[in-house]
C-alpha positions as MATLAB code, in Angstrom:
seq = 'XXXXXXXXXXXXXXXXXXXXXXXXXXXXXXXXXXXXXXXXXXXXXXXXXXXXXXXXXXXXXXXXXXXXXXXXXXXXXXXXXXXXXXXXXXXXXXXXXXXXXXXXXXXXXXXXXXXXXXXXXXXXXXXXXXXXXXXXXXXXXXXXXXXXXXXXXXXXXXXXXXXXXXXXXXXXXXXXXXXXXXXXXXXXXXXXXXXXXXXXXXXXXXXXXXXXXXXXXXXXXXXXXXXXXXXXXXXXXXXXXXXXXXXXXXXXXXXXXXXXXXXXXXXXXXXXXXXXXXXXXXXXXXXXXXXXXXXXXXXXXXXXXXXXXXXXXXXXXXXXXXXXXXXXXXXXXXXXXXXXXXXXXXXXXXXXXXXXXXXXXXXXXXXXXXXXXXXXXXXXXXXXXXXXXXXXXXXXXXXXXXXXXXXXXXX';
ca = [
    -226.018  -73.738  121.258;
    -229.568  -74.611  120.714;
    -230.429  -74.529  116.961;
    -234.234  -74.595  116.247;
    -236.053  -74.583  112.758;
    -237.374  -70.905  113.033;
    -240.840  -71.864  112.058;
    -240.785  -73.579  115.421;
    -241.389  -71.429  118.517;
    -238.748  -72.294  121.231;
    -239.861  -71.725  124.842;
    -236.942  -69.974  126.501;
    -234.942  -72.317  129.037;
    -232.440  -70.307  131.300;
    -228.718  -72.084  130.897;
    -229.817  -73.826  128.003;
    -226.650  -72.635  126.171;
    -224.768  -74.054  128.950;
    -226.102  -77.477  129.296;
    -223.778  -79.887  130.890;
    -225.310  -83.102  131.692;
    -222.276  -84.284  133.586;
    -222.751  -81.738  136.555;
    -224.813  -83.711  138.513;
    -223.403  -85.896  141.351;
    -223.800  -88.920  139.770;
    -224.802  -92.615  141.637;
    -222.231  -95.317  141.616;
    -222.113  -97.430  138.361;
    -219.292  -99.605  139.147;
    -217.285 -101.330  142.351;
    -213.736 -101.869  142.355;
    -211.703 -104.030  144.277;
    -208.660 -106.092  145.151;
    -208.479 -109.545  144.294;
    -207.570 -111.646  147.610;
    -205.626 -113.941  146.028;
    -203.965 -111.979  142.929;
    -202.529 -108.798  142.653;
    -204.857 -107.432  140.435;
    -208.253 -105.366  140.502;
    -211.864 -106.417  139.897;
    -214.459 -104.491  138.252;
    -218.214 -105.017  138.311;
    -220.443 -102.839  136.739;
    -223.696 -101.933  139.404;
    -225.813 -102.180  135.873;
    -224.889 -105.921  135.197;
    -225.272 -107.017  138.912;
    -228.600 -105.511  138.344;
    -229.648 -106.905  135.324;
    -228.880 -110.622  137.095;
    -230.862 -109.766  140.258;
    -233.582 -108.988  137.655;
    -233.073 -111.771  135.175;
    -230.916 -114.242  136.418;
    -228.493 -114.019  134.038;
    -224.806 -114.446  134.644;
    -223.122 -114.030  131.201;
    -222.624 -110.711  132.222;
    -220.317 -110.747  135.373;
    -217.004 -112.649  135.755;
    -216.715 -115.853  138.260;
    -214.994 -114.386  140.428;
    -217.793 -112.128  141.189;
    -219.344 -115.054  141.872;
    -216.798 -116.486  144.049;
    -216.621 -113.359  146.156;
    -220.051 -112.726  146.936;
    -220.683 -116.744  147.997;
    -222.885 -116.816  150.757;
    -222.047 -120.596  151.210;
    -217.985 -121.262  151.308;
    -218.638 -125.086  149.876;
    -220.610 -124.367  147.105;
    -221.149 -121.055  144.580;
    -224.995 -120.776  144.234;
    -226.153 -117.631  142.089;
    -229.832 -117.891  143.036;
    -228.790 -117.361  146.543;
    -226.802 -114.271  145.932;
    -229.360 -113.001  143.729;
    -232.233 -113.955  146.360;
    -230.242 -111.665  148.942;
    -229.629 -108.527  146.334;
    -233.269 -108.532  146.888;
    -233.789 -108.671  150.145;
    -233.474 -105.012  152.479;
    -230.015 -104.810  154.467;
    -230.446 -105.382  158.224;
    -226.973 -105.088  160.280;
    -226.877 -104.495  164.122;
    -222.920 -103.192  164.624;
    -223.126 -104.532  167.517;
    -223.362 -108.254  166.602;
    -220.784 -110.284  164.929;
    -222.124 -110.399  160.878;
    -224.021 -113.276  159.984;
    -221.348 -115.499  158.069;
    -223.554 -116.282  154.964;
    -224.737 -112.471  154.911;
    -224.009 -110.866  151.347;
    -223.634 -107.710  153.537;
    -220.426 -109.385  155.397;
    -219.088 -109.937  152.003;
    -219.643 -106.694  150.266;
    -218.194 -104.963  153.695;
    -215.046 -107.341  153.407;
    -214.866 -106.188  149.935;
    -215.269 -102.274  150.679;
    -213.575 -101.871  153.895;
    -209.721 -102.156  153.449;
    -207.921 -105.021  154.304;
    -206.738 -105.504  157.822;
    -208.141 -102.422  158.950;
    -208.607 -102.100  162.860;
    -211.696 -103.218  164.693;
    -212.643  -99.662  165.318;
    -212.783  -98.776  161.650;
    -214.564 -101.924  161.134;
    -217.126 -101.222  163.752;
    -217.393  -97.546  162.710;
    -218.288  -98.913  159.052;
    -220.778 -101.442  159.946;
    -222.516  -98.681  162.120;
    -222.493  -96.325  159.407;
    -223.542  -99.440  156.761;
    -226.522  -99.893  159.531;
    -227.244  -96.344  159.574;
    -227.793  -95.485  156.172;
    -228.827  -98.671  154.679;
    -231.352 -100.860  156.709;
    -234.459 -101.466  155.427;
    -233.315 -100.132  152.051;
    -232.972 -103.237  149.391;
    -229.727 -104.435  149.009;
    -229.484 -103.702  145.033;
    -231.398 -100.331  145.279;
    -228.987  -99.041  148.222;
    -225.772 -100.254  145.706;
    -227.407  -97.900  142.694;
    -228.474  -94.984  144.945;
    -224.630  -94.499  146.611;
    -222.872  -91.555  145.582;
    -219.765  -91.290  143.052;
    -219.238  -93.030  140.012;
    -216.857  -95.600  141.378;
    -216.989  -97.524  144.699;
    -213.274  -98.673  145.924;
    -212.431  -99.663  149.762;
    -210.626  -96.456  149.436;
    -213.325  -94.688  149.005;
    -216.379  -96.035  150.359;
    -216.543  -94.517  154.000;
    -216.102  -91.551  152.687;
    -218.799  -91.665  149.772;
    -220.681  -93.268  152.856;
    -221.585  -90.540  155.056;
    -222.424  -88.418  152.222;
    -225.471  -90.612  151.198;
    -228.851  -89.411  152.229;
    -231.327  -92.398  152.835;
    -233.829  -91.366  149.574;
    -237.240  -90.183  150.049;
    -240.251  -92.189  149.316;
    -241.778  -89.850  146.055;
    -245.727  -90.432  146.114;
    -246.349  -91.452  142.819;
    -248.928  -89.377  140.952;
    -252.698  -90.927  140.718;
    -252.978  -90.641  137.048;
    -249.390  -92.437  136.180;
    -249.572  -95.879  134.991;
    -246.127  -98.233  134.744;
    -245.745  -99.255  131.411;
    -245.199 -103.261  130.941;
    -242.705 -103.555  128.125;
    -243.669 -107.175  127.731;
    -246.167 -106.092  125.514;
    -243.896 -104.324  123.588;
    -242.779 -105.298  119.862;
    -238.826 -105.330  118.141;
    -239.684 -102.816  115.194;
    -237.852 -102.203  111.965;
    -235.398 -104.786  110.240;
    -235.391 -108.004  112.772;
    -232.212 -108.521  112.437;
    -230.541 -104.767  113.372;
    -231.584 -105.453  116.869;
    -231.777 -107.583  119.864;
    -234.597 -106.789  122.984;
    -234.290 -108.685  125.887;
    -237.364 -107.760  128.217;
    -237.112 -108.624  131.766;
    -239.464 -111.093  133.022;
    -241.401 -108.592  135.254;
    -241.479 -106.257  132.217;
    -240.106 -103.193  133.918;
    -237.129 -102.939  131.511;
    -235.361 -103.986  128.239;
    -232.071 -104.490  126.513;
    -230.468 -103.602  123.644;
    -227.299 -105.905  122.733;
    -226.599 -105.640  119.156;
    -224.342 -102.587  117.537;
    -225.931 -102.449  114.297;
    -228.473 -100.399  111.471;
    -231.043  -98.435  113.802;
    -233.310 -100.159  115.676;
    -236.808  -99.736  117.360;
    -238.984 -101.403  120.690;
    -241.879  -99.648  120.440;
    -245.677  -99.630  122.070;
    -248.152 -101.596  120.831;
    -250.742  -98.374  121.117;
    -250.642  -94.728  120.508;
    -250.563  -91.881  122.702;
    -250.587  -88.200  122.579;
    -251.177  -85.685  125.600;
    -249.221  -87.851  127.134;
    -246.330  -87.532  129.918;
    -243.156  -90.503  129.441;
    -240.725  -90.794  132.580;
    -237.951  -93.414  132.260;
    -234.530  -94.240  133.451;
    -231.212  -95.127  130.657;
    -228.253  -96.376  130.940;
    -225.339  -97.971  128.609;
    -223.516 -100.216  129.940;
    -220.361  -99.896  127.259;
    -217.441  -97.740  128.345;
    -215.922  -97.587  124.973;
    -218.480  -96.985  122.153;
    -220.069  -93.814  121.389;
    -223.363  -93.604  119.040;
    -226.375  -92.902  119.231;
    -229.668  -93.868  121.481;
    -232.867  -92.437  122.472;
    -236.601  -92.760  121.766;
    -239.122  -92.266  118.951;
    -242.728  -90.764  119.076;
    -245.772  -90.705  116.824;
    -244.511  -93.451  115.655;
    -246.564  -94.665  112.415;
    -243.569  -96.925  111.061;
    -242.176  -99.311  110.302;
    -244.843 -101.400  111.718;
    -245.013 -105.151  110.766;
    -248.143 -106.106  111.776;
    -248.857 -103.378  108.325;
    -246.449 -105.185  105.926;
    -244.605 -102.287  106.086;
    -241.242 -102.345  104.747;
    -238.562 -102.295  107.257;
    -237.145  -99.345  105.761;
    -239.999  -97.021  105.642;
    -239.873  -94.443  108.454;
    -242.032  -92.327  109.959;
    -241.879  -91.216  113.641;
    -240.146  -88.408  115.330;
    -236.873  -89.261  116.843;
    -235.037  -87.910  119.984;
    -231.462  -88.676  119.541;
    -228.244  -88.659  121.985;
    -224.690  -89.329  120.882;
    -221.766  -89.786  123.519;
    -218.994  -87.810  121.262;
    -218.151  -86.735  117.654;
    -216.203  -89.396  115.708;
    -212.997  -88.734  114.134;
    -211.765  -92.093  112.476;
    -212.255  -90.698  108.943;
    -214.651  -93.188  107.748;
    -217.808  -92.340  109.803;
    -216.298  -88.948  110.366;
    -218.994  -86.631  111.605;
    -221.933  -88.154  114.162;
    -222.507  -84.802  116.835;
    -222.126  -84.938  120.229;
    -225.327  -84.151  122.097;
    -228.860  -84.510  121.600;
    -231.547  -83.493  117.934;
    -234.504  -83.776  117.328;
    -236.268  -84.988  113.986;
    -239.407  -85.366  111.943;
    -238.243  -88.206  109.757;
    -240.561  -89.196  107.379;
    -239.781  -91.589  104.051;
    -238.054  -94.548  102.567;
    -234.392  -94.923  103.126;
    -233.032  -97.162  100.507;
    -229.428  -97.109   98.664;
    -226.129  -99.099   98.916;
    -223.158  -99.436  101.896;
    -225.746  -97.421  104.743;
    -225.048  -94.452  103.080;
    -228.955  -93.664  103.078;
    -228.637  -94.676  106.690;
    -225.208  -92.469  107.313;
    -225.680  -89.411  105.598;
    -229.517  -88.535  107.652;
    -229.276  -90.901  110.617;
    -225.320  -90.824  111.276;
    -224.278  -86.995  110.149;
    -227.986  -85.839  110.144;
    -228.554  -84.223  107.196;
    -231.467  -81.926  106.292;
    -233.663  -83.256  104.084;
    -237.077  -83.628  103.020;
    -237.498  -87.088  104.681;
    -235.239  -86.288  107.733;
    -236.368  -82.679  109.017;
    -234.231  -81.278  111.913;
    -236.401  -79.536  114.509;
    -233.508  -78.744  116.821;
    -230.530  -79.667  117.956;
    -228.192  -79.265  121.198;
    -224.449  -79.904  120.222;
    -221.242  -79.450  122.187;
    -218.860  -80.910  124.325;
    -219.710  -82.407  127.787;
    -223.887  -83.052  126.376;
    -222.514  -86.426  125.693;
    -224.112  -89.621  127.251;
    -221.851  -91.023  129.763;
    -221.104  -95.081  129.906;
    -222.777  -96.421  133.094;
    -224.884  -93.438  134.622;
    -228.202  -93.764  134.549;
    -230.338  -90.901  133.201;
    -233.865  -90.025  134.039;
    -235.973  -89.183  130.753;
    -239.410  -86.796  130.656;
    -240.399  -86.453  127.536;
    -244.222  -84.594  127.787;
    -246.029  -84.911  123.978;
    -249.242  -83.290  123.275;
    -251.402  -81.793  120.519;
    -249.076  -78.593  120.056;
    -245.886  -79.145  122.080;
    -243.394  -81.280  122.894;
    -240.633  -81.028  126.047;
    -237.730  -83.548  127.001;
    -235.400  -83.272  130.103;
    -232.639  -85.304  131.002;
    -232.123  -85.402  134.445;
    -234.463  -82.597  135.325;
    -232.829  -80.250  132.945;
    -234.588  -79.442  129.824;
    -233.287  -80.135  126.492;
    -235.683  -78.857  124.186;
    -239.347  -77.336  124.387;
    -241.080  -76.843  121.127;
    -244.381  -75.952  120.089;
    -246.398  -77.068  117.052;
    -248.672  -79.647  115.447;
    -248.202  -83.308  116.464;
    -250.107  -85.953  115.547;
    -250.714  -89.689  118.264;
    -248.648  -91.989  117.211;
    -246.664  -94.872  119.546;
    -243.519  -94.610  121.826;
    -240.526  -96.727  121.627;
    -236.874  -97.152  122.507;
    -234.330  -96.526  119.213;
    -230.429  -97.704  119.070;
    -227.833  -96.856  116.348;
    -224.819  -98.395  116.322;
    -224.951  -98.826  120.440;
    -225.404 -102.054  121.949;
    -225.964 -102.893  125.791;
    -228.654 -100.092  126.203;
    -230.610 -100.451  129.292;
    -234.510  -98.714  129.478;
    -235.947  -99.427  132.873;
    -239.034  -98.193  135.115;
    -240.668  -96.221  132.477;
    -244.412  -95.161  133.409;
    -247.023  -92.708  131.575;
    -249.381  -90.157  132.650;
    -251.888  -88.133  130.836;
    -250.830  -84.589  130.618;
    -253.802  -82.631  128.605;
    -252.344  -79.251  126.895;
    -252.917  -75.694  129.362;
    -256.978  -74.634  128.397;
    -255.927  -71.007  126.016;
    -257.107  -67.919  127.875;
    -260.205  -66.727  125.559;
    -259.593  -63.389  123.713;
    -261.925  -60.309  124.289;
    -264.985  -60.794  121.586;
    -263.884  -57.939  119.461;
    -260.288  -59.428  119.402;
    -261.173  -62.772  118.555;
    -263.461  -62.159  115.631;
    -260.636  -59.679  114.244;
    -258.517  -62.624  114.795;
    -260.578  -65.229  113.283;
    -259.841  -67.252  116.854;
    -260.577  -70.720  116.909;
    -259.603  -73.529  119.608;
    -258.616  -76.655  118.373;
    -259.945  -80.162  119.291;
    -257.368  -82.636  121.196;
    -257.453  -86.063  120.116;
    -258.662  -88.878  122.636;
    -255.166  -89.895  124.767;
    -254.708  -93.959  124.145;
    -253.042  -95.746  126.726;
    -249.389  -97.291  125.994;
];
């Protein structure tokens, strides 16, 4: 259940008690397939083929990946493969497959083995049909189901819709995380930024850890997309606002906080040494220096979130099933102005407070989580609803007085 500080107001959200992040149909996050020469199965996660179509990075998919996909039978050439990942699928069933076409290689990989030439045709019409002109990566992370197996894949097929092109709103502005700065102790965390800037990762489990904006904002809306790419840990990610520090460029020590944190856990521990950790999502003003030996000034607010003077809980949204999922990728809003502050996941909204909130930058936090993914973020200004004026009479009883917003400052 939702559990607010009651000098908050809460905005009532229908189903909020019932929350289940996982009802969604999710897109695929992983293939899985048959080796041709071994009797085992493959696995490649759709987040690390995209991170090397973005970066060029192999470390994080297995040769044979590599060896499957090679559009050139006498030699393995990554930049090729990742040069056609790019490029937008274009298949006419009715023409034998180009033999150095990645498509002819993911289709041998999807469509069962020996199958019969009607199946085969019936799967490249349906490949045609549903995927040309769409980019080869994009069409991968947009399929249907959470797993993609040549048992499957027909089937999960003709349930894809082609997407529709969303016009994106005048005022929103993509946000180049290239400009961005690694927050907090240097060492707790690792930030690899894409060379385009459009996203960032987080490899190193460890103390929390911060990426945040090199500018303020308030009356401000965030969209994003997240994603961990680790199918067995379980802590915590998530973002911080009005961030004031720890900010280097101040001298400030790495251990002096003050920001407001939106937190997201994957499932309650039980190993009886960092017993404790909630699943689900809380939010917190956190505010202070947290010093003292083994973490436990760390553990006892940041890990089992206890209320204190320096770590205020606004509100939380614990239970089983609000737990981040390994591999999905989540779409974030989180709206912050002068005297409220919203955040959906997935179009379903977590929490909706109102109060006073102060600019202050955005960033990207990880505790104890590595391989966090935080892609195609963009911001918009959002300036708070004008109040309806009270009758005179009313208002001086009252004392009624509007408040002045604070100039919005671009991320």
């Amino acid at each position: 259940m939702l559990n607010q500080k009651n000098y908050l107001m809460a905005i009532p959200v229908a189903g909020i008690a019932t929350l289940n992040i996982a009802a969604p149909v999710f897109a695929a996050n992983q293939i899985v397939v048959k080796h041709p020469y071994k009797p085992i199965e493959l696995v490649f996660s759709i987040a690390e083929i995209e991170d090397f179509v973005q970066t060029g990075d192999t470390n994080g998919l297995p040769e044979d990946f590599f060896k499957l996909m090679a559009v050139n039978s006498e030699t393995l050439n990554p930049e090729e493969i990742r040069n056609q990942f790019k490029r937008p699928i274009s298949i006419d069933p009715n023409l034998p497959l180009d033999p150095k076409s990645l498509a002819k290689n993911l289709l041998n990989m999807l469509i069962p083995p020996n199958s019969p030439e009607a199946e085969r045709k019936a799967a490249l019409t349906l490949m045609a049909a549903k995927g040309n002109g769409q980019i080869l990566i994009n069409f991968l992370k947009a399929i249907p189901g959470e797993t993609i197996t040549p048992d499957n894949f027909l089937q999960i097929l003709t349930t894809y819709q082609v997407p529709a092109i969303k016009p994106q709103n005048p005022g929103t502005n993509p946000i180049d995380l290239r400009t961005w700065k690694h927050e907090g102790a240097p060492e707790r965390g690792n930030w690899l930024v894409s060379a385009d800037g459009t996203f960032v990762r987080q490899t190193i489990n460890d103390a929390p850890t911060f990426f945040v904006s090199p500018d303020s904002f308030i009356n401000t809306t965030v969209n994003g997309k997240l994603q961990v790419a680790d199918p067995i840990d379980n802590d915590f990610i998530g973002f911080v606002f009005g961030y004031q520090s720890p900010t280097a460029a101040n001298s400030d020590a790495p251990n002096k906080f003050n920001f407001l944190l939106f937190d997201w856990k994957k499932s309650h521990n039980h190993n009886g040494v960092f017993d404790g950790g909630h699943e689900g999502f809380a939010l917190t003003k956190v505010d202070g220096i947290f010093s003292g030996p083994n973490y436990n000034y760390i553990d006892d607010s940041f890990w089992l979130h206890q209320d204190s003077s320096k770590f205020d809980i606004l509100a939380t949204d614990y239970g089983l099933g609000k737990g981040w999922r390994p591999y999905q990728e989540y779409d974030f809003t989180l709206l912050y102005q002068t005297n409220r502050i919203k955040i959906d996941v997935n179009g379903q909204n977590i929490f909706d407070i109102s109060g006073e909130f102060e600019p202050g930058r955005f960033g990207f936090y990880n505790y104890s989580q590595s391989n966090v993914r935080y892609s195609g973020f963009t911001e918009t200004e959002t300036l708070p609803a004008k109040p309806v004026p009270e009758p005179a009479s009313i208002g001086g009883l009252l004392g009624f007085s509007i408040l002045g917003f604070r100039k919005k400052q671009k991320l």
